[in-house]
Coordinates of C-alpha atoms in Angstrom, one line a residue:
Chain S
X1 CA 48.5 -9.7 -7.3
X2 CA 46.7 -6.7 -5.2
X3 CA 47.2 -3.5 -3.8
X4 CA 45.9 -2.5 -0.4
X5 CA 45.6 1.3 0.2
X6 CA 44.8 3.1 3.4
X7 CA 41.2 4.4 3.8
X8 CA 41.1 8.1 4.4
X9 CA 42.3 9.3 7.9
X10 CA 38.8 10.7 8.5
X11 CA 36.9 7.4 7.6
X12 CA 39.4 5.4 10.1
X13 CA 39.1 8.1 12.9
X14 CA 35.3 8.0 12.5
X15 CA 35.4 4.3 13.1
X16 CA 37.5 4.2 16.2
X17 CA 37.1 7.5 17.6
X18 CA 37.1 7.4 21.4
X19 CA 37.4 3.8 21.4
X20 CA 40.1 1.5 22.8
X21 CA 41.5 -0.2 19.8
X22 CA 43.9 -3.2 18.9
X23 CA 45.8 -3.0 15.7
X24 CA 46.7 -6.0 13.4
X25 CA 48.9 -5.7 10.6
X26 CA 49.3 -8.3 7.7
X27 CA 52.5 -7.8 6.0
X28 CA 51.2 -10.9 4.0
X29 CA 52.3 -12.5 1.0
X30 CA 54.6 -11.2 -1.7
X31 CA 51.5 -10.5 -3.8
X32 CA 50.3 -7.7 -1.8
X33 CA 51.6 -4.3 -1.8
X34 CA 51.0 -3.0 1.6
X35 CA 51.5 0.8 2.5
X36 CA 53.8 -0.1 5.4
X37 CA 55.1 3.4 6.1
X38 CA 51.8 5.1 5.9
X39 CA 50.3 2.6 8.1
X40 CA 52.9 2.9 10.7
X41 CA 52.9 6.7 10.8
X42 CA 49.1 6.7 11.2
X43 CA 49.3 3.7 13.8
X44 CA 51.8 6.2 15.6
X45 CA 49.4 8.9 15.8
X46 CA 46.8 6.6 17.1
X47 CA 49.0 5.3 19.7
X48 CA 50.0 8.8 21.0
X49 CA 46.4 9.4 21.6
X50 CA 46.8 6.7 24.4
X51 CA 44.0 4.4 22.9
X52 CA 45.8 1.6 21.5
X53 CA 45.9 -1.6 23.6
X54 CA 48.4 -3.3 21.3
X55 CA 49.6 -4.0 17.9
X56 CA 50.2 -7.3 16.2
X57 CA 52.2 -7.7 12.9
X58 CA 52.1 -10.9 11.2
X59 CA 52.0 -12.4 7.8
X60 CA 49.2 -14.7 6.3
X61 CA 46.5 -13.9 8.8
X62 CA 44.2 -14.8 6.0
X63 CA 44.8 -18.5 6.9
X64 CA 42.5 -19.2 9.9
X65 CA 44.8 -21.8 11.3
X66 CA 47.8 -19.5 11.1
X67 CA 45.8 -16.7 12.6
X68 CA 44.6 -18.8 15.6
X69 CA 48.1 -19.8 16.4
X70 CA 49.5 -16.3 16.1
X71 CA 46.8 -14.4 17.9
X72 CA 46.7 -16.2 21.2
X73 CA 49.3 -14.1 23.0
X74 CA 47.5 -11.1 22.2
X75 CA 44.1 -12.1 23.4
X76 CA 44.3 -10.1 26.6
X77 CA 45.1 -6.8 24.7
X78 CA 42.2 -7.5 22.3
X79 CA 40.0 -8.2 25.3
X80 CA 40.8 -4.8 26.7
X81 CA 39.9 -3.2 23.4
X82 CA 36.6 -1.9 22.1
X83 CA 37.4 -2.6 18.5
X84 CA 40.1 -4.3 16.4
X85 CA 41.5 -2.3 13.3
X86 CA 42.9 -4.4 10.7
X87 CA 45.4 -3.3 7.9
X88 CA 45.2 -5.9 5.5
X89 CA 43.6 -7.1 2.2
X90 CA 39.7 -8.0 2.5
X91 CA 40.3 -11.6 3.1
X92 CA 42.4 -10.9 6.2
X93 CA 39.6 -8.7 7.8
X94 CA 37.1 -11.3 7.0
X95 CA 39.1 -14.2 8.7
X96 CA 39.7 -12.1 11.8
X97 CA 36.0 -10.9 12.0
X98 CA 35.0 -14.6 12.0
X99 CA 37.5 -15.8 14.4
X100 CA 36.7 -12.8 17.2
X101 CA 32.9 -13.1 16.5
X102 CA 31.4 -10.6 18.9
X103 CA 34.3 -8.0 18.8
X104 CA 33.8 -5.3 16.3
X105 CA 36.7 -5.7 13.5
X106 CA 37.2 -2.8 11.0
X107 CA 39.0 -2.6 7.8
X108 CA 41.5 0.2 7.6
X109 CA 42.2 -0.5 3.9
X110 CA 40.5 -0.8 0.3
X111 CA 42.0 -3.6 -1.6
X112 CA 42.4 -3.2 -5.3
X113 CA 43.4 -5.8 -8.0
X114 CA 46.6 -6.1 -9.9
X115 CA 46.9 -8.9 -12.5
X116 CA 48.7 -11.8 -11.6
X117 CA 48.6 -14.6 -8.8
X118 CA 46.4 -13.6 -6.0
X119 CA 48.0 -14.7 -2.8
X120 CA 47.3 -17.6 -0.4
X121 CA 43.7 -17.2 0.2
X122 CA 41.6 -19.8 1.9
X123 CA 38.5 -21.0 0.3
X124 CA 36.0 -19.9 3.0
X125 CA 36.7 -16.1 2.4
X126 CA 36.8 -14.2 -0.9
X127 CA 37.9 -10.7 -1.8
X128 CA 36.9 -9.4 -5.0
X129 CA 39.3 -6.5 -4.6
X130 CA 36.7 -3.9 -5.4
X131 CA 38.5 -0.9 -4.1
X132 CA 35.8 0.3 -1.8
X133 CA 35.6 -2.3 0.9
X134 CA 32.5 -2.7 2.7
X135 CA 33.3 -4.8 5.7
X136 CA 32.9 -1.9 8.3
X137 CA 29.2 -1.6 7.2
X138 CA 28.7 -5.3 7.3
X139 CA 30.1 -6.8 10.4
X140 CA 33.1 -8.1 8.6
X141 CA 31.3 -10.3 6.1
X142 CA 31.9 -9.4 2.5
X143 CA 28.5 -8.6 0.7
X144 CA 30.3 -8.5 -2.6
X145 CA 31.4 -12.2 -2.3
X146 CA 28.9 -13.6 0.3
X147 CA 25.8 -12.4 -1.9
X148 CA 25.2 -13.8 -5.2
X149 CA 24.1 -10.6 -6.6
X150 CA 26.6 -8.5 -4.7
X151 CA 24.0 -6.4 -3.1
X152 CA 25.3 -3.5 -0.8
X153 CA 21.9 -2.3 0.6
X154 CA 20.7 -5.3 2.3
X155 CA 19.1 -8.8 1.3
X156 CA 16.9 -9.2 -1.7
X157 CA 13.6 -11.1 -1.2
X158 CA 15.0 -14.4 -2.7
X159 CA 16.3 -16.3 0.4
X160 CA 14.5 -19.4 1.4
X161 CA 15.1 -21.0 4.8
X162 CA 18.3 -18.8 5.0
X163 CA 19.6 -20.2 1.6
X164 CA 20.4 -18.2 -1.4
X165 CA 17.9 -18.5 -4.4
X166 CA 20.8 -19.3 -6.9
X167 CA 22.3 -21.9 -4.7
X168 CA 20.5 -23.9 -1.9
X169 CA 23.8 -24.9 -0.5
X170 CA 24.8 -21.4 0.0
X171 CA 23.6 -19.5 3.0
X172 CA 22.1 -16.1 2.3
X173 CA 25.1 -13.6 2.8
X174 CA 22.8 -10.8 4.1
X175 CA 21.2 -13.0 6.7
X176 CA 24.6 -13.8 7.9
X177 CA 25.6 -10.1 7.9
X178 CA 22.3 -9.4 9.9
X179 CA 23.0 -12.1 12.6
X180 CA 26.4 -10.7 12.7
X181 CA 25.4 -7.4 13.3
X182 CA 22.9 -8.4 15.8
X183 CA 25.6 -10.2 17.6
X184 CA 27.6 -7.1 17.7
X185 CA 24.8 -5.1 19.0
X186 CA 25.2 -2.9 15.8
X187 CA 22.0 -3.4 13.8
X188 CA 22.2 0.6 13.8
X189 CA 24.8 0.2 10.9
X190 CA 22.0 -0.8 8.6
X191 CA 20.6 2.7 8.7
X192 CA 23.6 3.9 7.0
X193 CA 23.1 6.1 3.8
X194 CA 22.2 4.2 0.5
X195 CA 25.2 2.7 -1.1
X196 CA 25.9 3.1 -4.8
X197 CA 28.8 1.2 -6.0
X198 CA 31.8 2.8 -7.8
X199 CA 33.0 0.6 -10.6
X200 CA 35.5 3.4 -11.8
X201 CA 38.3 1.9 -9.8
X202 CA 40.8 3.8 -12.1
X203 CA 42.0 6.5 -9.6
X204 CA 41.5 9.3 -12.0
X205 CA 38.0 8.7 -12.6
X206 CA 37.0 7.7 -9.0
X207 CA 38.4 10.7 -7.3
Chain G
X1 CA -2.4 9.4 -12.1
X2 CA 0.0 8.7 -9.2
X3 CA -1.3 6.1 -6.9
X4 CA 0.3 7.8 -4.0
X5 CA -2.2 10.4 -4.4
X6 CA -4.9 7.9 -3.8
X7 CA -3.1 6.6 -0.6
X8 CA -2.8 10.1 0.7
X9 CA -6.6 10.6 0.3
X10 CA -6.9 7.5 2.3
X11 CA -8.4 5.4 -0.4
X12 CA -7.9 1.6 -0.3
X13 CA -5.9 0.9 -3.4
X14 CA -6.3 -2.1 -5.4
X15 CA -3.9 -3.1 -8.0
X16 CA -3.3 -6.3 -9.9
X17 CA -0.6 -7.6 -12.1
X18 CA 0.0 -8.7 -15.9
X19 CA 2.7 -10.3 -17.3
X20 CA 3.8 -9.4 -21.0
X21 CA 3.7 -12.3 -23.4
X22 CA 7.0 -14.0 -24.8
X23 CA 6.2 -12.5 -28.2
X24 CA 4.9 -9.2 -29.7
X25 CA 1.2 -10.2 -29.7
X26 CA -0.4 -8.2 -26.7
X27 CA -4.0 -8.3 -27.8
X28 CA -5.0 -11.2 -25.3
X29 CA -3.1 -9.2 -22.3
X30 CA -5.0 -6.0 -23.2
X31 CA -8.3 -7.7 -23.7
X32 CA -8.1 -9.5 -20.2
X33 CA -7.0 -6.3 -18.6
X34 CA -9.8 -4.3 -20.2
X35 CA -12.4 -6.8 -19.2
X36 CA -11.4 -7.8 -15.9
X37 CA -9.2 -5.1 -14.3
X38 CA -10.6 -1.8 -15.5
X39 CA -12.3 -1.4 -12.4
X40 CA -9.4 -1.3 -10.1
X41 CA -6.9 1.4 -9.6
X42 CA -3.8 0.5 -11.4
X43 CA -2.1 -2.4 -13.2
X44 CA 1.6 -3.6 -12.5
X45 CA 3.4 -4.9 -15.7
X46 CA 6.1 -7.3 -14.5
X47 CA 9.7 -6.8 -15.9
X48 CA 11.1 -10.1 -17.6
X49 CA 9.5 -11.8 -14.4
X50 CA 11.4 -14.9 -13.0
X51 CA 14.3 -14.0 -15.3
X52 CA 12.3 -15.2 -18.4
X53 CA 12.8 -12.9 -21.4
X54 CA 9.3 -11.5 -22.7
X55 CA 8.1 -8.4 -24.2
X56 CA 9.2 -5.2 -22.3
X57 CA 7.4 -3.8 -19.2
X58 CA 7.5 -0.2 -20.6
X59 CA 6.1 -0.9 -24.0
X60 CA 3.2 -3.0 -22.3
X61 CA 2.6 -0.2 -19.9
X62 CA 2.3 2.3 -22.7
X63 CA -0.3 -0.2 -24.4
X64 CA -2.3 -0.5 -21.3
X65 CA -2.2 3.4 -20.8
X66 CA -3.6 3.8 -24.4
X67 CA -6.6 1.6 -23.3
X68 CA -7.4 3.7 -20.5
X69 CA -5.7 1.8 -17.7
X70 CA -3.2 3.1 -15.0
X71 CA -0.1 1.2 -15.6
X72 CA 2.6 0.5 -12.9
X73 CA 6.1 0.1 -14.5
X74 CA 8.0 -2.6 -12.8
X75 CA 11.7 -2.0 -13.0
X76 CA 14.4 -4.6 -12.0
X77 CA 18.3 -4.2 -11.7
X78 CA 19.1 -7.5 -13.1
X79 CA 19.0 -6.5 -16.8
X80 CA 20.2 -2.8 -16.9
X81 CA 22.9 -0.7 -15.5
X82 CA 22.4 2.8 -14.1
X83 CA 22.5 4.4 -17.5
X84 CA 19.8 2.1 -19.0
X85 CA 17.6 2.2 -15.8
X86 CA 17.6 6.1 -15.7
X87 CA 17.1 6.4 -19.4
X88 CA 14.1 3.9 -19.1
X89 CA 12.9 6.0 -16.3
X90 CA 12.8 9.1 -18.5
X91 CA 11.3 7.3 -21.2
X92 CA 8.4 6.3 -18.9
X93 CA 7.9 9.8 -17.9
X94 CA 8.0 11.2 -21.3
X95 CA 5.2 8.4 -22.1
X96 CA 3.0 9.7 -19.2
X97 CA 3.9 6.6 -17.0
X98 CA 4.4 7.8 -13.4
X99 CA 3.9 4.8 -11.4
X100 CA 7.0 2.8 -10.9
X101 CA 7.8 -0.3 -8.8
X102 CA 11.4 -0.8 -8.0
X103 CA 12.9 -4.3 -7.5
X104 CA 16.3 -6.0 -7.4
X105 CA 14.9 -8.7 -9.6
X106 CA 15.5 -12.5 -9.5
X107 CA 19.1 -13.7 -10.4
X108 CA 19.5 -14.7 -14.0
X109 CA 20.3 -18.3 -13.2
X110 CA 16.4 -18.4 -12.2
X111 CA 15.3 -18.0 -15.7
X112 CA 15.4 -19.3 -19.4
X113 CA 18.7 -17.6 -20.2
X114 CA 21.0 -19.0 -17.4
X115 CA 24.1 -17.9 -19.2
X116 CA 23.1 -14.2 -19.2
X117 CA 25.3 -11.8 -17.2
X118 CA 23.5 -10.6 -14.0
X119 CA 23.9 -6.7 -13.9
X120 CA 22.8 -5.5 -10.4
X121 CA 24.7 -2.4 -10.8
X122 CA 22.2 -0.8 -8.6
X123 CA 19.6 -2.6 -6.4
X124 CA 16.2 -1.9 -5.3
X125 CA 17.4 0.7 -2.5
X126 CA 19.9 2.6 -4.8
X127 CA 17.3 2.5 -7.5
X128 CA 14.8 4.3 -5.3
X129 CA 17.7 6.9 -4.4
X130 CA 18.2 7.3 -8.0
X131 CA 14.7 8.0 -8.9
X132 CA 14.7 10.6 -6.0
X133 CA 17.7 12.3 -7.5
X134 CA 16.3 12.4 -11.0
X135 CA 13.1 14.0 -9.5
X136 CA 15.5 16.7 -8.2
X137 CA 16.6 17.5 -11.7
X138 CA 20.1 15.8 -11.3
X139 CA 21.2 12.3 -12.5
X140 CA 22.9 9.6 -10.6
X141 CA 26.3 11.0 -12.3
X142 CA 25.6 14.4 -10.8
X143 CA 24.6 16.0 -14.1
X144 CA 21.6 18.3 -14.4
X145 CA 18.6 17.2 -16.6
X146 CA 17.4 19.4 -19.2
X147 CA 13.9 21.1 -18.2
X148 CA 11.3 19.9 -15.8
X149 CA 12.3 16.6 -14.1
X150 CA 10.1 13.5 -13.8
X151 CA 8.1 12.9 -10.9
X152 CA 7.0 9.3 -9.9
X153 CA 5.0 7.6 -7.4
X154 CA 7.8 5.3 -6.2
X155 CA 6.8 1.6 -5.1
X156 CA 8.9 -1.0 -3.5
X157 CA 8.4 -4.4 -2.3
X158 CA 8.8 -6.3 1.0
X159 CA 8.2 -9.9 2.2
X160 CA 6.1 -10.0 5.4
X161 CA 5.9 -13.8 5.8
X162 CA 9.8 -14.2 5.2
X163 CA 11.7 -16.3 7.7
X164 CA 14.0 -13.6 8.3
X165 CA 11.3 -10.9 8.6
X166 CA 13.5 -8.6 10.9
X167 CA 16.0 -8.4 8.2
X168 CA 13.3 -7.6 5.7
X169 CA 12.0 -4.9 8.1
X170 CA 15.6 -3.3 8.2
X171 CA 15.8 -3.5 4.3
X172 CA 12.2 -1.7 4.3
X173 CA 13.5 1.0 6.4
X174 CA 16.4 1.5 3.9
X175 CA 13.8 1.7 1.0
X176 CA 11.8 4.3 2.9
X177 CA 15.0 6.3 3.7
X178 CA 15.8 6.0 -0.1
X179 CA 12.3 7.5 -1.1
X180 CA 9.9 4.5 -1.3
X181 CA 6.3 6.0 -1.2
X182 CA 4.4 2.7 -0.9
X183 CA 4.9 -0.9 -0.6
X184 CA 3.5 -4.0 -2.2
X185 CA 4.2 -7.3 -0.4
X186 CA 5.1 -10.9 -1.5
X187 CA 1.9 -13.2 -1.5
X188 CA 0.5 -13.6 2.0
X189 CA -1.3 -16.8 3.1
X190 CA -0.7 -16.4 6.8
X191 CA -2.7 -13.3 7.8
X192 CA -1.6 -13.6 11.4
X193 CA 2.2 -13.2 10.3
X194 CA 1.2 -10.2 8.2
X195 CA -0.8 -8.6 11.0
X196 CA 2.5 -8.9 13.2
X197 CA 4.7 -7.7 10.4
X198 CA 2.4 -4.6 10.1
X199 CA 2.6 -3.7 13.8
X200 CA 6.3 -3.2 13.2
X201 CA 6.2 -1.7 9.8
X202 CA 3.6 0.9 10.6
X203 CA 6.3 3.1 12.3
X204 CA 7.7 3.8 8.8
X205 CA 4.5 5.6 7.9
X206 CA 4.1 4.5 4.3
X207 CA 1.2 2.6 2.7
X208 CA 1.3 -1.1 2.5
X209 CA -0.8 -3.3 0.0
X210 CA -1.1 -6.8 1.0
X211 CA 0.0 -9.2 -1.7
X212 CA -2.5 -11.8 -2.8
X213 CA -2.1 -15.0 -5.0
X214 CA -5.3 -17.0 -5.8
X215 CA -4.3 -20.6 -5.3
X216 CA -5.2 -22.6 -8.1
X217 CA -4.6 -26.1 -6.7
X218 CA -3.0 -28.2 -3.8
X219 CA 0.0 -28.8 -6.1
X220 CA 0.5 -25.2 -6.9
X221 CA 0.5 -24.4 -3.2
X222 CA 3.1 -27.2 -2.5
X223 CA 5.2 -25.8 -5.3
X224 CA 5.2 -22.4 -3.8
X225 CA 6.1 -23.9 -0.3
X226 CA 9.1 -25.5 -1.8
X227 CA 10.2 -22.8 -4.3
X228 CA 9.0 -19.4 -3.6
X229 CA 10.9 -17.4 -1.1
X230 CA 8.8 -15.8 1.7
X231 CA 5.5 -17.8 0.7
X232 CA 4.1 -20.3 2.9
X233 CA 0.7 -22.0 2.4
X234 CA -0.6 -23.6 5.6
X235 CA -1.6 -27.2 5.6
X236 CA -5.1 -26.7 6.4
X237 CA -5.4 -24.3 3.3
X238 CA -3.8 -27.2 1.2
X239 CA -6.5 -29.7 2.4
X240 CA -9.2 -27.2 1.6
X241 CA -7.9 -27.2 -2.0
X242 CA -7.9 -31.0 -2.0
X243 CA -11.3 -31.4 -0.5
X244 CA -13.4 -30.7 -3.5
X245 CA -11.3 -30.9 -6.9
X246 CA -13.9 -29.7 -9.2
X247 CA -14.6 -26.6 -7.1
X248 CA -11.0 -25.8 -6.7
X249 CA -10.5 -26.5 -10.6
X250 CA -13.3 -23.9 -11.1
X251 CA -11.4 -21.4 -9.0
X252 CA -14.1 -21.2 -6.5
X253 CA -12.0 -22.5 -3.5
X254 CA -8.9 -20.5 -4.4
X255 CA -11.3 -17.3 -4.5
X256 CA -12.8 -18.1 -1.3
X257 CA -9.4 -18.5 0.5
X258 CA -8.0 -15.3 -1.2
X259 CA -11.2 -13.4 -0.2
X260 CA -10.9 -14.5 3.2
X261 CA -7.2 -13.6 3.6
X262 CA -8.0 -10.1 2.2
X263 CA -10.7 -9.5 4.9
X264 CA -8.5 -10.5 7.6
X265 CA -5.6 -8.3 6.5
X266 CA -7.8 -5.3 5.3
X267 CA -8.0 -3.4 8.6
X268 CA -4.2 -3.3 9.0
X269 CA -3.1 -2.2 5.6
X270 CA -3.9 0.4 3.0
X271 CA -4.6 -1.6 0.0
X272 CA -4.4 -5.2 -1.9
X273 CA -2.1 -6.2 -4.7
X274 CA -3.3 -9.2 -6.7
X275 CA -1.0 -11.5 -8.4
X276 CA -3.6 -13.4 -10.6
X277 CA -1.0 -15.4 -12.4
X278 CA -3.3 -16.1 -15.4
X279 CA -6.5 -15.9 -13.5
X280 CA -7.3 -12.5 -14.2
X281 CA -10.9 -13.3 -14.9
X282 CA -11.4 -14.4 -11.2
X283 CA -10.4 -10.9 -9.9
X284 CA -13.9 -9.1 -10.0
X285 CA -15.3 -12.1 -8.1
X286 CA -12.5 -12.0 -5.6
X287 CA -13.1 -8.4 -4.9
X288 CA -16.6 -8.8 -4.5
X289 CA -16.3 -11.6 -2.0
X290 CA -13.7 -9.7 -0.2
X291 CA -16.2 -6.9 0.1
X292 CA -14.0 -4.2 -1.8

């Protein structure tokens, strides 16, 4: 099971400030605790500013086939937006970012683990439920699961012909991130401050 | 002595690396270093290189320092969390070792303990950031150090002939922002790629030492091409190594090739870093042929 928790209001606003946004909620699987009420309140505030081109609320968006079917009728509203803001666990954000390709996709939530069954996640994407979602700094590709060293400040020197030093069948996650950011025209994101991971996911310690 | 001071004075800085043995007898390493490397600026000591467990880098650095050499403490993030890394940095400073080279490190799966837990609590960038913070008198947890904080010449690495060189440059920029004072590169066999890389890298304003490996044989070159990230030995060099087996075996061909690469790269960089891989004895001849 897992808990999704809204990132701070300031964090989310800084991502979408002045931009037209399309919002996607995943009310997902019963294994996820989703902050429905807080998300709705925040989204109403955003909508009042007049910058929201549409809201889609579905379940199981982590399933690429399901997402593809359900997102179609919203594509005009997504086209009209500068960015897509996703309220879901880390897998949902990655699925949408991959599907939309050159549209910036941002995570509005952090995902924390709870013991138990982990929901219906496809094999292509994974979320380690690290509680400090990096997807907004990496073009929607998770460096924790896509990099064998879970590096958060860029690639190591170990990739050869685009493949990871650990597994020659695995693409270097950071090369994928670099290509995606280039595709989005957002290589400037790589100039963000040095990231230091916080393993103290226990709330009392981390705050 | 911090090697950053030499870069600041505009000196062409020469370093070479030695690997600690898998055991506690270090006499041979010290003897080789004293005999062949005492004329150069500083000596890197690798940190469980290729994830193979060996004698520690820090202890070997101290032994080299006691012999009058200037050691560079290589520090990887593979085997230690942020507490152990910071503690080892304080230990180094206490021992008077003030040159450090920060690396992420190979994955544990690459070495002789593939069952080991890979740590990577920090990485090369956040390690540089951590050192900068220690230098300001505060540790990564935000706690004040007692007394005068340590000061290091903070080195980092970059792979100029990588097939994803733009991503390498982006990472290099992050390392500069995190506090890197100088760079040593992965081994270069294609000077034209290195020169192109330097045209882009010079914007960061940090000294770069070109990395050099003396090729020992055509087989070694092919092995590196197949297995070592960011290294490519061109076909004509492999042919050169094949041409006269005796000359190659004696190290003459390898030294000629390496000297040529150094000469071509020298106008574009601020130093050279030699990874002799057991051929420390060839270093003096190499430097002489390269005109350094």
